[in-house]
Each structure stands twice: as structure tokens, then as C-alpha cells.
């Protein structure tokens, strides 16, 4: 579950100092939503920086309680328990998140689908799977995936999963949403800059401790300790999909933890996808989508969207980028 490994892909640099300003950076690393979060605030005093960081942490904890499908007391679990039985009235915030997730499903022709979660009894990416599951089981569980069977009623904010056995999960969008929300709370406080990094899902605002733009390093896939390129960020999100620790290998083939909803099988061929755009939730959902769509369709989707760029690393360590991605190479 820990995705701290993604820190190697995106490590923040505080080194590019040109202007001298008395700004204090404070940083907190904390486990939330089952992964490592790093919250940084830049302020004129320690107290102001810590107040912003703590407000960001409270916001992420609040969202975790709402959207977790592991916590049986969450509204998401209530929706899953009622699959095929009845609609569940939920908070508008959760309703809206599901509405936006369905919009991404439509945009990606179902490559992104929060109802992928019916597969989570079949595929386990924690090292416990010893053999390939039977095709019959995979197909039966995959038949339950269908974002169009997530029925939303905006009049009473209810959510109904039409078929028994359906399940939703926010693994591919929740951290991006939480990072957005935490940053938006922190921004309202008297600070000069902030950065929220959810194990590689990162969003920045304002300036770093030197008063400059934030800078993000892209690691060399061949040597995770080396940086291959960097990019400057101003109020931007950079989200990486592709957890180098979460995969299964059968007959020498590597299966990533992202499921292709059309087949029920994990995707192959791509090691990681990084999406850059102003919104961490959109970047998170699109990074997962590009994984499923594959190189050609994925790049074509991103190239057709304004203000969105991406970088794909293939299983062969080949780097492919969208048309206008501005990477600075060393
Ligand atoms: P990410 O690291 O953002 O790409 O999210 C990966 C996680 O998203 C997985 O661990 C699953 O929880 C979930 N997921 C897997 N496949 C899909 C899919 N096709 N659509 C939406 N969520 C998915
Ligand atoms: Mg994602």
C-alpha cells in the first residue's frame, strides 16, 4: 500500500536560490489514506507554517473518512453494501466526486472506472498472489465493472450501484482530490507557498522558501537515485501513476496494479505515467487512464486536452512525452 517509492520519481528541490527572503519552510511527513503524505508550507513564521500544515492534515483525514472503501463506517462502504439493493443518500461532496469520476470515465471511454473495484478479490498486489487467477473468475468479476451502472440522483444526492457484486473505489483519484483540498485550505492561510505530495501525487502553490517557483525532479528510470530532468511549477500539479512496488509477475510478465476495465486484467507495457496540469484530481485520474489506454491512445487523449501534458515510461525504459511538455534535461 505504501507508495513512498514514488518519492524517487518526484523529489522536490529547494536548491535553486536566487532571491534572499526570510521565509521559513516547514515540512511534515505523515501516513494518511494508506500512503505517505508530505505537506510543506512556506511562511514568515514557524507558527504560521505549522498552522497551515495542520489544517491540511485535518482536511485529508476528513476526506479519508468519507471516501475510504476499507473503512466499513464510510459512506462509500454503505454504497458498496447496498449494491443491487437500494440507493444510498450521501454527502454532496462524495456525490460530486463520483459525478466527476463518471465524467472522466466518459472522456476516456471507460478506461477510467471507479467500479473497477469489483476486481479487488481477484487481483492482489501485496505479494500474496502465487498464481494467475482463472479466466472464468476474472471475466465474472469484470462483468460487474460499468460506470454507466453507477446511478446518480442529483435531487437527493443518492448513489445506486445497479448490480449486485458491484463495488466502487477511489484508489485512482482520491489522493489527487485530497491533495487539491488540502492545498486549497492551506492557501487561505497567511502563507507564501505550499506543496502537498501524496506519494508522488503532488500539487504546488505560490513560491518555495527562496521565493522562487517550485521545482520537481524526474528520476531516471534506469537509476532511481539519479535525476533525468526537472520541471518548474507555478500553481501546478504533477501526478505519477505506476507504483514500482505494486505488481505481480507471472511467466516473466509484469502486471501493474491498474486494471483494464474492458478485460479485468492488469495493464502491461507501461511502467509509469506522469501527468502535469493545474488540478491534482484531474491529473490523478488521467494518469491512471493513460496507463489503461496505452501509449498511442493515451498520448492522443492528452494531446487533445488543453493545459494537460504527460510523460510515459515504458517497460523498456523508453520515455515518451506529449507535444508540449516542457522538461528541462540535465
Ligand atoms: P493510480 O496510482 O492513481 O494510478 O491508482 C491506482 C489505483 O487505482 C489502483 O491501486 C486501484 O485502486 C485503482 N484502479 C485500478 N484500475 C483502475 C481503473 N481502470 N480505473 C479507476 N481506478 C482504478
Ligand atoms: Mg490516478
PDB file of C-alpha atoms in Angstrom, residues 59-240:
ATOM      1  CA  UNK A  59      -8.638  18.122   5.711  1.00  0.00           C
ATOM      2  CA  UNK A  60      -7.015  14.960   4.325  1.00  0.00           C
ATOM      3  CA  UNK A  61      -8.158  12.946   7.382  1.00  0.00           C
ATOM      4  CA  UNK A  62     -11.687  14.224   6.905  1.00  0.00           C
ATOM      5  CA  UNK A  63     -11.710  13.170   3.241  1.00  0.00           C
ATOM      6  CA  UNK A  64     -10.246   9.761   4.100  1.00  0.00           C
ATOM      7  CA  UNK A  65     -13.224   9.064   6.391  1.00  0.00           C
ATOM      8  CA  UNK A  66     -15.640   9.940   3.605  1.00  0.00           C
ATOM      9  CA  UNK A  67     -14.154   8.085   0.669  1.00  0.00           C
ATOM     10  CA  UNK A  68     -12.335   5.071   2.116  1.00  0.00           C
ATOM     11  CA  UNK A  69     -13.724   1.770   0.893  1.00  0.00           C
ATOM     12  CA  UNK A  70     -11.725  -0.060   3.606  1.00  0.00           C
ATOM     13  CA  UNK A  71     -13.454   1.744   6.459  1.00  0.00           C
ATOM     14  CA  UNK A  72     -16.790  -0.013   6.926  1.00  0.00           C
ATOM     15  CA  UNK A  73     -18.249   3.117   8.515  1.00  0.00           C
ATOM     16  CA  UNK A  74     -17.640   5.315   5.463  1.00  0.00           C
ATOM     17  CA  UNK A  75     -20.425   6.416   3.116  1.00  0.00           C
ATOM     18  CA  UNK A  76     -18.510   4.733   0.292  1.00  0.00           C
ATOM     19  CA  UNK A  77     -18.776   1.377   2.094  1.00  0.00           C
ATOM     20  CA  UNK A  78     -22.512   1.979   2.596  1.00  0.00           C
ATOM     21  CA  UNK A  79     -22.896   2.467  -1.190  1.00  0.00           C
ATOM     22  CA  UNK A  80     -20.986  -0.774  -1.831  1.00  0.00           C
ATOM     23  CA  UNK A  81     -23.022  -2.767   0.711  1.00  0.00           C
ATOM     24  CA  UNK A  82     -26.253  -1.626  -0.959  1.00  0.00           C
ATOM     25  CA  UNK A  83     -25.144  -2.668  -4.477  1.00  0.00           C
ATOM     26  CA  UNK A  84     -28.053  -4.184  -6.379  1.00  0.00           C
ATOM     27  CA  UNK A  85     -30.398  -3.417  -3.465  1.00  0.00           C
ATOM     28  CA  UNK A  86     -31.010   0.275  -2.956  1.00  0.00           C
ATOM     29  CA  UNK A  87     -29.787   3.826  -3.463  1.00  0.00           C
ATOM     30  CA  UNK A  88     -27.828   5.428  -0.625  1.00  0.00           C
ATOM     31  CA  UNK A  89     -28.081   9.138   0.169  1.00  0.00           C
ATOM     32  CA  UNK A  90     -24.604  10.581   0.664  1.00  0.00           C
ATOM     33  CA  UNK A  91     -22.980  13.942   1.348  1.00  0.00           C
ATOM     34  CA  UNK A  92     -22.912  16.257  -1.645  1.00  0.00           C
ATOM     35  CA  UNK A  93     -19.106  16.214  -1.554  1.00  0.00           C
ATOM     36  CA  UNK A  94     -18.974  12.453  -2.162  1.00  0.00           C
ATOM     37  CA  UNK A  95     -21.782  12.648  -4.704  1.00  0.00           C
ATOM     38  CA  UNK A  96     -19.872  15.333  -6.629  1.00  0.00           C
ATOM     39  CA  UNK A  97     -16.646  13.296  -6.574  1.00  0.00           C
ATOM     40  CA  UNK A  98     -18.493  10.323  -8.079  1.00  0.00           C
ATOM     41  CA  UNK A  99     -20.093  12.625 -10.643  1.00  0.00           C
ATOM     42  CA  UNK A 100     -16.657  13.917 -11.698  1.00  0.00           C
ATOM     43  CA  UNK A 101     -15.243  10.368 -11.776  1.00  0.00           C
ATOM     44  CA  UNK A 102     -18.031   9.386 -14.171  1.00  0.00           C
ATOM     45  CA  UNK A 103     -17.143  12.361 -16.375  1.00  0.00           C
ATOM     46  CA  UNK A 104     -13.570  11.055 -16.634  1.00  0.00           C
ATOM     47  CA  UNK A 105     -14.971   7.597 -17.480  1.00  0.00           C
ATOM     48  CA  UNK A 106     -16.929   9.149 -20.319  1.00  0.00           C
ATOM     49  CA  UNK A 107     -13.909  11.118 -21.538  1.00  0.00           C
ATOM     50  CA  UNK A 108     -11.713   8.013 -21.520  1.00  0.00           C
ATOM     51  CA  UNK A 109     -14.388   5.696 -22.922  1.00  0.00           C
ATOM     52  CA  UNK A 110     -14.373   3.661 -19.745  1.00  0.00           C
ATOM     53  CA  UNK A 111     -10.600   3.244 -19.319  1.00  0.00           C
ATOM     54  CA  UNK A 112     -11.005   5.043 -16.014  1.00  0.00           C
ATOM     55  CA  UNK A 113     -13.762   3.440 -13.973  1.00  0.00           C
ATOM     56  CA  UNK A 114     -14.184   3.595 -10.187  1.00  0.00           C
ATOM     57  CA  UNK A 115     -16.292   0.412 -10.412  1.00  0.00           C
ATOM     58  CA  UNK A 116     -13.024  -1.463 -11.225  1.00  0.00           C
ATOM     59  CA  UNK A 117     -13.201  -2.346  -7.508  1.00  0.00           C
ATOM     60  CA  UNK A 118     -15.292  -5.479  -8.150  1.00  0.00           C
ATOM     61  CA  UNK A 119     -11.905  -6.964  -9.133  1.00  0.00           C
ATOM     62  CA  UNK A 120     -10.253  -6.476  -5.771  1.00  0.00           C
ATOM     63  CA  UNK A 121     -10.932 -10.007  -4.577  1.00  0.00           C
ATOM     64  CA  UNK A 122      -9.289 -11.422  -7.699  1.00  0.00           C
ATOM     65  CA  UNK A 123      -6.112  -9.378  -8.036  1.00  0.00           C
ATOM     66  CA  UNK A 124      -3.903  -8.784  -5.019  1.00  0.00           C
ATOM     67  CA  UNK A 125      -0.765  -6.733  -5.441  1.00  0.00           C
ATOM     68  CA  UNK A 126       0.645  -7.195  -1.951  1.00  0.00           C
ATOM     69  CA  UNK A 127       2.780 -10.241  -2.740  1.00  0.00           C
ATOM     70  CA  UNK A 128       0.114 -12.746  -1.633  1.00  0.00           C
ATOM     71  CA  UNK A 129      -0.827 -13.931  -5.154  1.00  0.00           C
ATOM     72  CA  UNK A 130       1.053 -17.023  -6.197  1.00  0.00           C
ATOM     73  CA  UNK A 131      -0.628 -17.953  -9.472  1.00  0.00           C
ATOM     74  CA  UNK A 132      -2.643 -16.394 -12.253  1.00  0.00           C
ATOM     75  CA  UNK A 133      -6.384 -16.361 -11.392  1.00  0.00           C
ATOM     76  CA  UNK A 134      -8.687 -18.432 -13.572  1.00  0.00           C
ATOM     77  CA  UNK A 135     -10.010 -16.654 -16.622  1.00  0.00           C
ATOM     78  CA  UNK A 136     -13.557 -17.609 -15.595  1.00  0.00           C
ATOM     79  CA  UNK A 137     -13.267 -15.726 -12.282  1.00  0.00           C
ATOM     80  CA  UNK A 138     -11.649 -12.720 -13.941  1.00  0.00           C
ATOM     81  CA  UNK A 139     -14.420 -12.491 -16.547  1.00  0.00           C
ATOM     82  CA  UNK A 140     -17.205 -12.915 -13.952  1.00  0.00           C
ATOM     83  CA  UNK A 141     -15.824 -10.098 -11.781  1.00  0.00           C
ATOM     84  CA  UNK A 142     -15.052  -7.884 -14.794  1.00  0.00           C
ATOM     85  CA  UNK A 143     -18.676  -8.189 -15.932  1.00  0.00           C
ATOM     86  CA  UNK A 144     -19.610  -6.091 -12.886  1.00  0.00           C
ATOM     87  CA  UNK A 145     -17.459  -3.140 -13.987  1.00  0.00           C
ATOM     88  CA  UNK A 146     -19.542  -0.481 -15.671  1.00  0.00           C
ATOM     89  CA  UNK A 147     -19.500   3.196 -14.779  1.00  0.00           C
ATOM     90  CA  UNK A 148     -22.854   3.622 -16.516  1.00  0.00           C
ATOM     91  CA  UNK A 149     -24.394   1.397 -13.842  1.00  0.00           C
ATOM     92  CA  UNK A 150     -23.436   3.903 -11.151  1.00  0.00           C
ATOM     93  CA  UNK A 151     -26.757   5.711 -10.951  1.00  0.00           C
ATOM     94  CA  UNK A 152     -26.709   9.234  -9.523  1.00  0.00           C
ATOM     95  CA  UNK A 153     -29.783  11.142  -8.425  1.00  0.00           C
ATOM     96  CA  UNK A 154     -28.903  14.815  -8.020  1.00  0.00           C
ATOM     97  CA  UNK A 155     -32.205  15.667  -6.332  1.00  0.00           C
ATOM     98  CA  UNK A 156     -31.409  13.746  -3.166  1.00  0.00           C
ATOM     99  CA  UNK A 157     -27.658  13.076  -3.693  1.00  0.00           C
ATOM    100  CA  UNK A 158     -28.177   9.352  -3.791  1.00  0.00           C
ATOM    101  CA  UNK A 159     -25.923   6.773  -5.377  1.00  0.00           C
ATOM    102  CA  UNK A 160     -27.094   3.377  -6.565  1.00  0.00           C
ATOM    103  CA  UNK A 161     -24.895   0.598  -7.877  1.00  0.00           C
ATOM    104  CA  UNK A 162     -27.297  -1.141 -10.191  1.00  0.00           C
ATOM    105  CA  UNK A 163     -25.943  -4.674  -9.965  1.00  0.00           C
ATOM    106  CA  UNK A 164     -25.201  -6.943  -7.023  1.00  0.00           C
ATOM    107  CA  UNK A 165     -21.459  -7.523  -6.733  1.00  0.00           C
ATOM    108  CA  UNK A 166     -20.593  -4.026  -7.991  1.00  0.00           C
ATOM    109  CA  UNK A 167     -18.166  -2.013  -5.933  1.00  0.00           C
ATOM    110  CA  UNK A 168     -16.545   1.413  -6.212  1.00  0.00           C
ATOM    111  CA  UNK A 169     -13.124   2.569  -5.003  1.00  0.00           C
ATOM    112  CA  UNK A 170     -11.242   5.855  -5.270  1.00  0.00           C
ATOM    113  CA  UNK A 171      -7.680   4.497  -5.467  1.00  0.00           C
ATOM    114  CA  UNK A 172      -7.009   6.325  -8.724  1.00  0.00           C
ATOM    115  CA  UNK A 173      -8.496   9.723  -7.905  1.00  0.00           C
ATOM    116  CA  UNK A 174      -8.805  10.058  -4.107  1.00  0.00           C
ATOM    117  CA  UNK A 175      -5.252  11.124  -3.346  1.00  0.00           C
ATOM    118  CA  UNK A 176      -5.405  13.783  -6.058  1.00  0.00           C
ATOM    119  CA  UNK A 177      -8.687  15.066  -4.659  1.00  0.00           C
ATOM    120  CA  UNK A 178      -7.294  15.104  -1.112  1.00  0.00           C
ATOM    121  CA  UNK A 179      -4.144  16.939  -2.268  1.00  0.00           C
ATOM    122  CA  UNK A 180      -6.295  19.565  -4.037  1.00  0.00           C
ATOM    123  CA  UNK A 181      -8.461  20.079  -0.973  1.00  0.00           C
ATOM    124  CA  UNK A 182      -5.537  20.252   1.468  1.00  0.00           C
ATOM    125  CA  UNK A 183      -3.790  22.825  -0.709  1.00  0.00           C
ATOM    126  CA  UNK A 184      -6.920  24.891  -1.104  1.00  0.00           C
ATOM    127  CA  UNK A 185      -7.337  25.078   2.708  1.00  0.00           C
ATOM    128  CA  UNK A 186      -3.639  25.928   3.179  1.00  0.00           C
ATOM    129  CA  UNK A 187      -3.816  28.678   0.521  1.00  0.00           C
ATOM    130  CA  UNK A 188      -6.446  30.532   2.523  1.00  0.00           C
ATOM    131  CA  UNK A 189      -3.982  30.928   5.389  1.00  0.00           C
ATOM    132  CA  UNK A 190      -1.307  33.623   5.678  1.00  0.00           C
ATOM    133  CA  UNK A 191       1.497  31.708   3.955  1.00  0.00           C
ATOM    134  CA  UNK A 192       3.581  32.342   0.851  1.00  0.00           C
ATOM    135  CA  UNK A 193       3.738  28.885  -0.639  1.00  0.00           C
ATOM    136  CA  UNK A 194       2.669  25.302  -0.116  1.00  0.00           C
ATOM    137  CA  UNK A 195       3.229  21.894  -1.557  1.00  0.00           C
ATOM    138  CA  UNK A 196       1.274  18.725  -0.902  1.00  0.00           C
ATOM    139  CA  UNK A 197       2.830  15.472  -2.057  1.00  0.00           C
ATOM    140  CA  UNK A 198       0.714  12.327  -1.725  1.00  0.00           C
ATOM    141  CA  UNK A 199       3.353   9.688  -2.530  1.00  0.00           C
ATOM    142  CA  UNK A 200       4.019  11.152  -5.938  1.00  0.00           C
ATOM    143  CA  UNK A 201       0.706  12.949  -6.457  1.00  0.00           C
ATOM    144  CA  UNK A 202       1.861  16.471  -5.967  1.00  0.00           C
ATOM    145  CA  UNK A 203       0.361  19.942  -6.121  1.00  0.00           C
ATOM    146  CA  UNK A 204       2.112  23.239  -5.500  1.00  0.00           C
ATOM    147  CA  UNK A 205       1.088  26.809  -4.891  1.00  0.00           C
ATOM    148  CA  UNK A 206       2.986  30.088  -4.536  1.00  0.00           C
ATOM    149  CA  UNK A 207       6.722  30.017  -4.122  1.00  0.00           C
ATOM    150  CA  UNK A 208       9.350  27.932  -2.381  1.00  0.00           C
ATOM    151  CA  UNK A 209      11.439  29.091   0.582  1.00  0.00           C
ATOM    152  CA  UNK A 210      13.730  31.095  -1.712  1.00  0.00           C
ATOM    153  CA  UNK A 211      10.801  32.954  -3.228  1.00  0.00           C
ATOM    154  CA  UNK A 212      11.193  31.018  -6.496  1.00  0.00           C
ATOM    155  CA  UNK A 213       8.997  28.612  -8.402  1.00  0.00           C
ATOM    156  CA  UNK A 214       8.830  25.074  -7.101  1.00  0.00           C
ATOM    157  CA  UNK A 215      10.943  22.618  -8.993  1.00  0.00           C
ATOM    158  CA  UNK A 216      10.318  18.900  -9.414  1.00  0.00           C
ATOM    159  CA  UNK A 217      12.890  16.327 -10.399  1.00  0.00           C
ATOM    160  CA  UNK A 218      12.043  13.459 -12.732  1.00  0.00           C
ATOM    161  CA  UNK A 219      14.071  10.385 -11.822  1.00  0.00           C
ATOM    162  CA  UNK A 220      15.962   8.305 -14.342  1.00  0.00           C
ATOM    163  CA  UNK A 221      14.012   5.021 -14.668  1.00  0.00           C
ATOM    164  CA  UNK A 222      17.324   3.182 -15.057  1.00  0.00           C
ATOM    165  CA  UNK A 223      18.740   4.590 -11.816  1.00  0.00           C
ATOM    166  CA  UNK A 224      16.235   5.854  -9.295  1.00  0.00           C
ATOM    167  CA  UNK A 225      18.910   7.812  -7.423  1.00  0.00           C
ATOM    168  CA  UNK A 226      19.663   9.903 -10.483  1.00  0.00           C
ATOM    169  CA  UNK A 227      17.621  12.758 -11.820  1.00  0.00           C
ATOM    170  CA  UNK A 228      16.953  12.783 -15.525  1.00  0.00           C
ATOM    171  CA  UNK A 229      15.166  16.078 -15.934  1.00  0.00           C
ATOM    172  CA  UNK A 230      13.373  18.736 -13.960  1.00  0.00           C
ATOM    173  CA  UNK A 231      10.390  20.932 -14.387  1.00  0.00           C
ATOM    174  CA  UNK A 232       9.365  24.234 -12.857  1.00  0.00           C
ATOM    175  CA  UNK A 233       5.948  24.561 -11.336  1.00  0.00           C
ATOM    176  CA  UNK A 234       3.771  27.529 -10.605  1.00  0.00           C
ATOM    177  CA  UNK A 235       0.387  26.531  -9.187  1.00  0.00           C
ATOM    178  CA  UNK A 236       0.562  23.187 -10.917  1.00  0.00           C
ATOM    179  CA  UNK A 237       0.019  19.518 -10.116  1.00  0.00           C
ATOM    180  CA  UNK A 238       2.320  16.705 -11.137  1.00  0.00           C
ATOM    181  CA  UNK A 239       0.927  13.233 -10.597  1.00  0.00           C
ATOM    182  CA  UNK A 240       2.642   9.935 -11.233  1.00  0.00           C
TER     183      UNK A 240
END
